[in-house]
Short mmCIF file of C-alpha atoms and ligand atoms in Angstrom, two decimals:
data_model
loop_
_atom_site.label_atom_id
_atom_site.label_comp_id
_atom_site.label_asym_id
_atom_site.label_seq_id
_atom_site.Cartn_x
_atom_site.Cartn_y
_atom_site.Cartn_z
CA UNK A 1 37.92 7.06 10.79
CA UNK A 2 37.96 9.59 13.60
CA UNK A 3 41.28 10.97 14.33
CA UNK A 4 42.03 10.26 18.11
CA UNK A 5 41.03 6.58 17.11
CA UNK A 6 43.89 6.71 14.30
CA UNK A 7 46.04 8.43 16.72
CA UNK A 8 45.26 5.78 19.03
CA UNK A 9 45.93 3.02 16.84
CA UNK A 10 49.45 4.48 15.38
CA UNK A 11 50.49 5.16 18.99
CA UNK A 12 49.36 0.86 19.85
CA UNK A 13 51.72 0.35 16.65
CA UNK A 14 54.51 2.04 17.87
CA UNK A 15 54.43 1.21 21.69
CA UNK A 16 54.60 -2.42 20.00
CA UNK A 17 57.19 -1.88 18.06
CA UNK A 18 59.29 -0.77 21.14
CA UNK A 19 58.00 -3.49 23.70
CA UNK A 20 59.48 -5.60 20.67
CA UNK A 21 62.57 -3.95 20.17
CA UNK A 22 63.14 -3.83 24.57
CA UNK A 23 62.97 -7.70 24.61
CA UNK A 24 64.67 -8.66 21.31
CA UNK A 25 67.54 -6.40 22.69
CA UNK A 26 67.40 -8.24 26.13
CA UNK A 27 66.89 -11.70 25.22
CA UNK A 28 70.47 -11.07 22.81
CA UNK A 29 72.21 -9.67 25.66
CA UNK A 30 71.19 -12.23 28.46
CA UNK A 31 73.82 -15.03 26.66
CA UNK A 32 71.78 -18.41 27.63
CA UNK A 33 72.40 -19.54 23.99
CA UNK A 34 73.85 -18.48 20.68
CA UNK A 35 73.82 -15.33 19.39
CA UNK A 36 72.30 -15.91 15.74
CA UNK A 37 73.63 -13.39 13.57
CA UNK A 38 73.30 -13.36 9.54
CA UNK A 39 75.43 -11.75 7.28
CA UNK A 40 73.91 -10.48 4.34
CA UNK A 41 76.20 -9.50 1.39
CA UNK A 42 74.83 -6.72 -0.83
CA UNK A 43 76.89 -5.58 -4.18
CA UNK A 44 77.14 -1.70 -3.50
CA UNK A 45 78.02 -0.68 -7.57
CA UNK A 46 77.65 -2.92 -10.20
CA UNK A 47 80.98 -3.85 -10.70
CA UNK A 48 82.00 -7.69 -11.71
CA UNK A 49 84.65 -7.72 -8.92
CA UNK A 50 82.24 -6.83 -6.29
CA UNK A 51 80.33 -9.50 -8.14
CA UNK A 52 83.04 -11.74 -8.13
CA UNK A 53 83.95 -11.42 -4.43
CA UNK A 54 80.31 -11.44 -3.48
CA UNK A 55 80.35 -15.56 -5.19
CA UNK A 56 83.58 -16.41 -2.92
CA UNK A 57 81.67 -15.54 0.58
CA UNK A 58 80.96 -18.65 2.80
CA UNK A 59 80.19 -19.19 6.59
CA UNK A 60 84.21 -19.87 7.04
CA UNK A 61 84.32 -15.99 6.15
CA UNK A 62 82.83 -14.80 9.46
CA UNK A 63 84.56 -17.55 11.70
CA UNK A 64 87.43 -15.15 13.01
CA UNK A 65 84.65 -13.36 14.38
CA UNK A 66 83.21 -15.91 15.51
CA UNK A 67 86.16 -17.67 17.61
CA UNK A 68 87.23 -13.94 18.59
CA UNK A 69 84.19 -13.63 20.50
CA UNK A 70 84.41 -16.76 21.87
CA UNK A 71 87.90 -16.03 23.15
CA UNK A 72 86.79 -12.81 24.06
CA UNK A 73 83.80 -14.03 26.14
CA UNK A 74 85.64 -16.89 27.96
CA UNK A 75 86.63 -15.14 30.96
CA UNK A 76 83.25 -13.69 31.92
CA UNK A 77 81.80 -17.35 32.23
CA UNK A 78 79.31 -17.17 29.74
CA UNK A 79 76.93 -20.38 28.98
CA UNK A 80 76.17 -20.13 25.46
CA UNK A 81 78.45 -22.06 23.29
CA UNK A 82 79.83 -20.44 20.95
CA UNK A 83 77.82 -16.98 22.27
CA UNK A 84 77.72 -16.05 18.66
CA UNK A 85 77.01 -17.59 15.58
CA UNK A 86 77.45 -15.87 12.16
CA UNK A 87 76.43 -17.30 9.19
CA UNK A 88 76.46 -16.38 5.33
CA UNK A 89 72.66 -15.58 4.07
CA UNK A 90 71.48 -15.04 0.63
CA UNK A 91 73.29 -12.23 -1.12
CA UNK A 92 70.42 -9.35 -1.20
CA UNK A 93 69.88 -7.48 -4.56
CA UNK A 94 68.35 -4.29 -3.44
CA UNK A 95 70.14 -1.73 -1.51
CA UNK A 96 68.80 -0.66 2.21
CA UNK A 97 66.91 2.65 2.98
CA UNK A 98 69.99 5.28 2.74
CA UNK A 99 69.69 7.40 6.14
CA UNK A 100 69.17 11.05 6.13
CA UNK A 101 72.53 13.17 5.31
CA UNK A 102 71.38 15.66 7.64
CA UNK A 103 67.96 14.88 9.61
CA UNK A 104 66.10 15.96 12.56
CA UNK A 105 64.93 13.55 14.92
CA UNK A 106 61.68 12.39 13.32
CA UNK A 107 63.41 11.72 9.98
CA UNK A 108 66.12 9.56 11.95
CA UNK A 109 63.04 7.87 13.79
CA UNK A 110 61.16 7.70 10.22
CA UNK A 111 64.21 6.43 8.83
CA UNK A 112 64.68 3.71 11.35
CA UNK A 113 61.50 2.26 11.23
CA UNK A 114 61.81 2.27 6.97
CA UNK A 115 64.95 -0.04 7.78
CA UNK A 116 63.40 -2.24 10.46
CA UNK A 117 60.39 -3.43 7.70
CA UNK A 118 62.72 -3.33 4.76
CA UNK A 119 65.23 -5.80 7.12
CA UNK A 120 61.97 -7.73 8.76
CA UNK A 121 61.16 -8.81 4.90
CA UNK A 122 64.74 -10.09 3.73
CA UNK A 123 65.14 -14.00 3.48
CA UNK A 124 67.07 -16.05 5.92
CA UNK A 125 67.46 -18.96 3.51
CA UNK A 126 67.56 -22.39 5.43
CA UNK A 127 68.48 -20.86 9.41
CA UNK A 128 66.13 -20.16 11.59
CA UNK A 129 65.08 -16.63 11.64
CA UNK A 130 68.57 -14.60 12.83
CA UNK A 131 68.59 -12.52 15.93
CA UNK A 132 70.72 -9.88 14.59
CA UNK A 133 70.95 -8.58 10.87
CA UNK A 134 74.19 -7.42 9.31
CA UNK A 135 74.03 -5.79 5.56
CA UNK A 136 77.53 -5.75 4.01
CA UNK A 137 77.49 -3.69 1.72
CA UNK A 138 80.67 -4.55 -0.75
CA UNK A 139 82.32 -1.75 -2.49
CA UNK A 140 85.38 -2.58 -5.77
CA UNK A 141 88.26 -0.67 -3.65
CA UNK A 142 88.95 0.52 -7.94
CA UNK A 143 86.10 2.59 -8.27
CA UNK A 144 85.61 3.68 -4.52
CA UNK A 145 88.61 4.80 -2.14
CA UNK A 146 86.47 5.71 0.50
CA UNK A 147 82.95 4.29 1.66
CA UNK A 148 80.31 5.38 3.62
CA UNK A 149 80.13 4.92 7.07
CA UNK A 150 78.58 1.65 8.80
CA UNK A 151 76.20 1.60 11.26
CA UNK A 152 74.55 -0.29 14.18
CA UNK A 153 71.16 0.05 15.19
CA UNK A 154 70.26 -1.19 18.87
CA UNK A 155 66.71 -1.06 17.82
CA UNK A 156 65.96 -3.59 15.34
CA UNK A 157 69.49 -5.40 15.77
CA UNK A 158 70.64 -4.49 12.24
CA UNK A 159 74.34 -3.14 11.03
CA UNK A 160 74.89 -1.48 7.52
CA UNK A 161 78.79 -2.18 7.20
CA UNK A 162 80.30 -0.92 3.93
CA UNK A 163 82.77 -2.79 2.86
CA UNK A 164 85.53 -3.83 0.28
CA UNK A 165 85.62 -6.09 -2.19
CA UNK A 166 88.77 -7.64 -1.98
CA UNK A 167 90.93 -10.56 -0.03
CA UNK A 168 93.43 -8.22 0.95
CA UNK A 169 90.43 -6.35 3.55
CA UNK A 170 88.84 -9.49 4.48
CA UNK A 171 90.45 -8.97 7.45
CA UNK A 172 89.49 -5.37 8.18
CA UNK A 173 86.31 -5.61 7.03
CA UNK A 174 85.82 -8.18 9.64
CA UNK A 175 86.63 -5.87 12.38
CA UNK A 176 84.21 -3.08 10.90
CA UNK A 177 81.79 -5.71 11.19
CA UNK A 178 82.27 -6.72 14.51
CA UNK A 179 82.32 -3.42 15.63
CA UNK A 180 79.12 -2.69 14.50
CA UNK A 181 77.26 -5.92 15.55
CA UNK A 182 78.46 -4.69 19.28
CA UNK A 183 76.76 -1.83 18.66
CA UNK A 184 73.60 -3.35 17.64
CA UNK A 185 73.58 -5.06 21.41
CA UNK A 186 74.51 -1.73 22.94
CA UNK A 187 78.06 -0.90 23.17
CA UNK A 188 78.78 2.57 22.66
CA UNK A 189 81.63 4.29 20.68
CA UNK A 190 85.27 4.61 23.01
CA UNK A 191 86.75 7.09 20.21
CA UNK A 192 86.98 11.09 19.88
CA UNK A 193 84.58 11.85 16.85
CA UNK A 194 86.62 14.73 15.87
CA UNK A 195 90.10 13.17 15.17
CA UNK A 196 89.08 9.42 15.57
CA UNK A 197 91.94 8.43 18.26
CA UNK A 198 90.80 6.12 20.93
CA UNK A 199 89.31 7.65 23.68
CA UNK A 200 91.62 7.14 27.24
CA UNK A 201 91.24 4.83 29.03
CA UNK A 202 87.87 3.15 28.04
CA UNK A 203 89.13 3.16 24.52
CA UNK A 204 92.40 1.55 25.02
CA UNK A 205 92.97 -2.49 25.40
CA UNK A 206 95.65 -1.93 28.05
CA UNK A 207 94.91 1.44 30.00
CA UNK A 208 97.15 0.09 32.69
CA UNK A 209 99.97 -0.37 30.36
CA UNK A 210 103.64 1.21 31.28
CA UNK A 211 104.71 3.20 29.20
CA UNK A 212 101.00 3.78 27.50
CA UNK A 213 102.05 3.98 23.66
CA UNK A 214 102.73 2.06 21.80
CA UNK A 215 99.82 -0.17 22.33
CA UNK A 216 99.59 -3.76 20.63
CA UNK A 217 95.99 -3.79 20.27
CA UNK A 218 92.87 -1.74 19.59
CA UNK A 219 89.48 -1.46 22.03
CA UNK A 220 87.10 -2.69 19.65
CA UNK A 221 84.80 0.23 19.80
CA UNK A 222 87.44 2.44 19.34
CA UNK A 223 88.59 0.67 16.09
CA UNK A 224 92.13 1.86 16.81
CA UNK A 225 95.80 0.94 18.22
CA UNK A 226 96.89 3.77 19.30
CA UNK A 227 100.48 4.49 18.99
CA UNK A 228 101.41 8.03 20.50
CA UNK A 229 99.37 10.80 22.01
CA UNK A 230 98.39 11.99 18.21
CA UNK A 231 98.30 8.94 16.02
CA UNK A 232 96.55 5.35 16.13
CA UNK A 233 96.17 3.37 13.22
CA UNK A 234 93.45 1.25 12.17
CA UNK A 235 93.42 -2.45 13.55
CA UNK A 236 94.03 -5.00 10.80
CA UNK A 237 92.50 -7.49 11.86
CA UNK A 238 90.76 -9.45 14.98
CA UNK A 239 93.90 -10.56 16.62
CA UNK A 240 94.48 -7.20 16.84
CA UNK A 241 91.48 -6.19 19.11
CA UNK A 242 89.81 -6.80 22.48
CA UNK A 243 86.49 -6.55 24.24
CA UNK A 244 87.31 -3.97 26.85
CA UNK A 245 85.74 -3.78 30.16
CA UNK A 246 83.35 -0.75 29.54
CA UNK A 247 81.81 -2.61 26.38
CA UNK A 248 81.38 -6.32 28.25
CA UNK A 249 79.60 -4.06 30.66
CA UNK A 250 77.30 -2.80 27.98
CA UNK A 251 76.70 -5.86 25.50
CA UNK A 252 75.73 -7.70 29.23
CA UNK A 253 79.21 -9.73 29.78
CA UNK A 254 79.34 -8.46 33.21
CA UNK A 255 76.30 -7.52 34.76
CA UNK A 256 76.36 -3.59 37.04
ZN1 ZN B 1 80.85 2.99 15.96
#
């Protein structure tokens, strides 16, 4: 073939990909019905208590997610009812493309677009096809201490949470996983990257609060309570957090 024709077709490819990408993104965001989101669980090692834990997943799993963002959503009049769904799929067996340790920009872009088809060809099992993806990957706390981070791609609307295997993070997990499906539909980090404390005020779920610390509950974007100037502690669980006004105004709760 001659080459501006290829060039021409990759660049058709790609503008389609991103027409796709604009109005999946806006079509989540505009809350006329449910959010469909499926949560896929993936065993990270090969451990029989990731295995285990994997077997005792179920829709009820995801609910406190579910009626937090319900709760959460309630005062910016939105229609859909509930205005997210989660629901258990099929347990995956393969891991996901791993993103680049360090990459430039056309091996994050390369990397992207590896995850987008390897997500587009994962089963949904008996629900219609979901609207957002999230990969949990589950890790046995025994063998790691610390996992990866998660992620939340607004293109594509798929998360890569790690996770633990065990009841006694359900909780947290759930959080981690919350956190990044906001991201998927746009809502932007509210913590310092260089000592994780929430950022002030957009990262704090009572800025107006007298005196400031301690606070009772974490900005879900910033992932944190903080308690003093210097120290915040991770939220346990989704009682513990809040849809602050900065990230309604990105996931499309209230409109500019
Ligand atoms: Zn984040």
């Amino acid at each position: 073939m001659f080459k501006p024709l290829r060039v021409l077709l990759l660049l058709t490819l790609l503008a389609g990909v991103a027409i796709g990408a604009w109005r999946d993104k806006a079509r989540a965001t505009g809350w006329h019905s449910s959010l469909q989101v499926a949560v896929y669980p993936i065993a990270a090692d090969d451990s029989p208590v990731t295995q285990a834990y994997i077997a005792t997943l179920s829709d009820e799993s995801f609910h406190d997610v579910q009626d937090w963002f319900t709760a959460q959503a309630a005062p910016y009049g939105v229609a859909a009812s509930p205005p997210v769904q989660l629901w258990l799929a099929p347990a995956v067996p393969v891991l996901p493309p791993t993103p680049p340790q360090v990459g430039n920009a056309l091996q994050i872009a390369a990397w992207s677009l590896q995850l987008r088809w390897w997500a587009w060809r994962r089963d949904a099992g008996p629900h219609p096809a979901p609207q957002v993806k999230l990969f949990v990957l589950f890790h046995d706390p025994a063998e790691s201490r610390a996992v990866p981070h998660s992620l939340g791609l607004e293109k594509g609307l798929i998360g890569v949470v790690h996770a633990f295997a065990t009841p006694a993070q359900a909780a947290q997990n759930n959080v981690v996983l919350a956190h990044e499906l906001l991201h998927t539909l746009g809502a932007s980090d509210k913590y310092d990257l260089s000592n994780n404390l929430p950022a002030y005020p957009l990262g704090y779920a009572e800025p107006q609060r007298q005196p400031l610390w301690p606070q009772a509950r974490a900005e879900i974007m910033a992932v944190r309570v903080p308690l003093s100037p210097r120290e915040a502690r991770m939220a346990e669980g989704m009682g513990e957090t809040v849809i602050g006004a900065a990230t309604a105004l990105e996931i499309g709760l209230t409109r500019p």
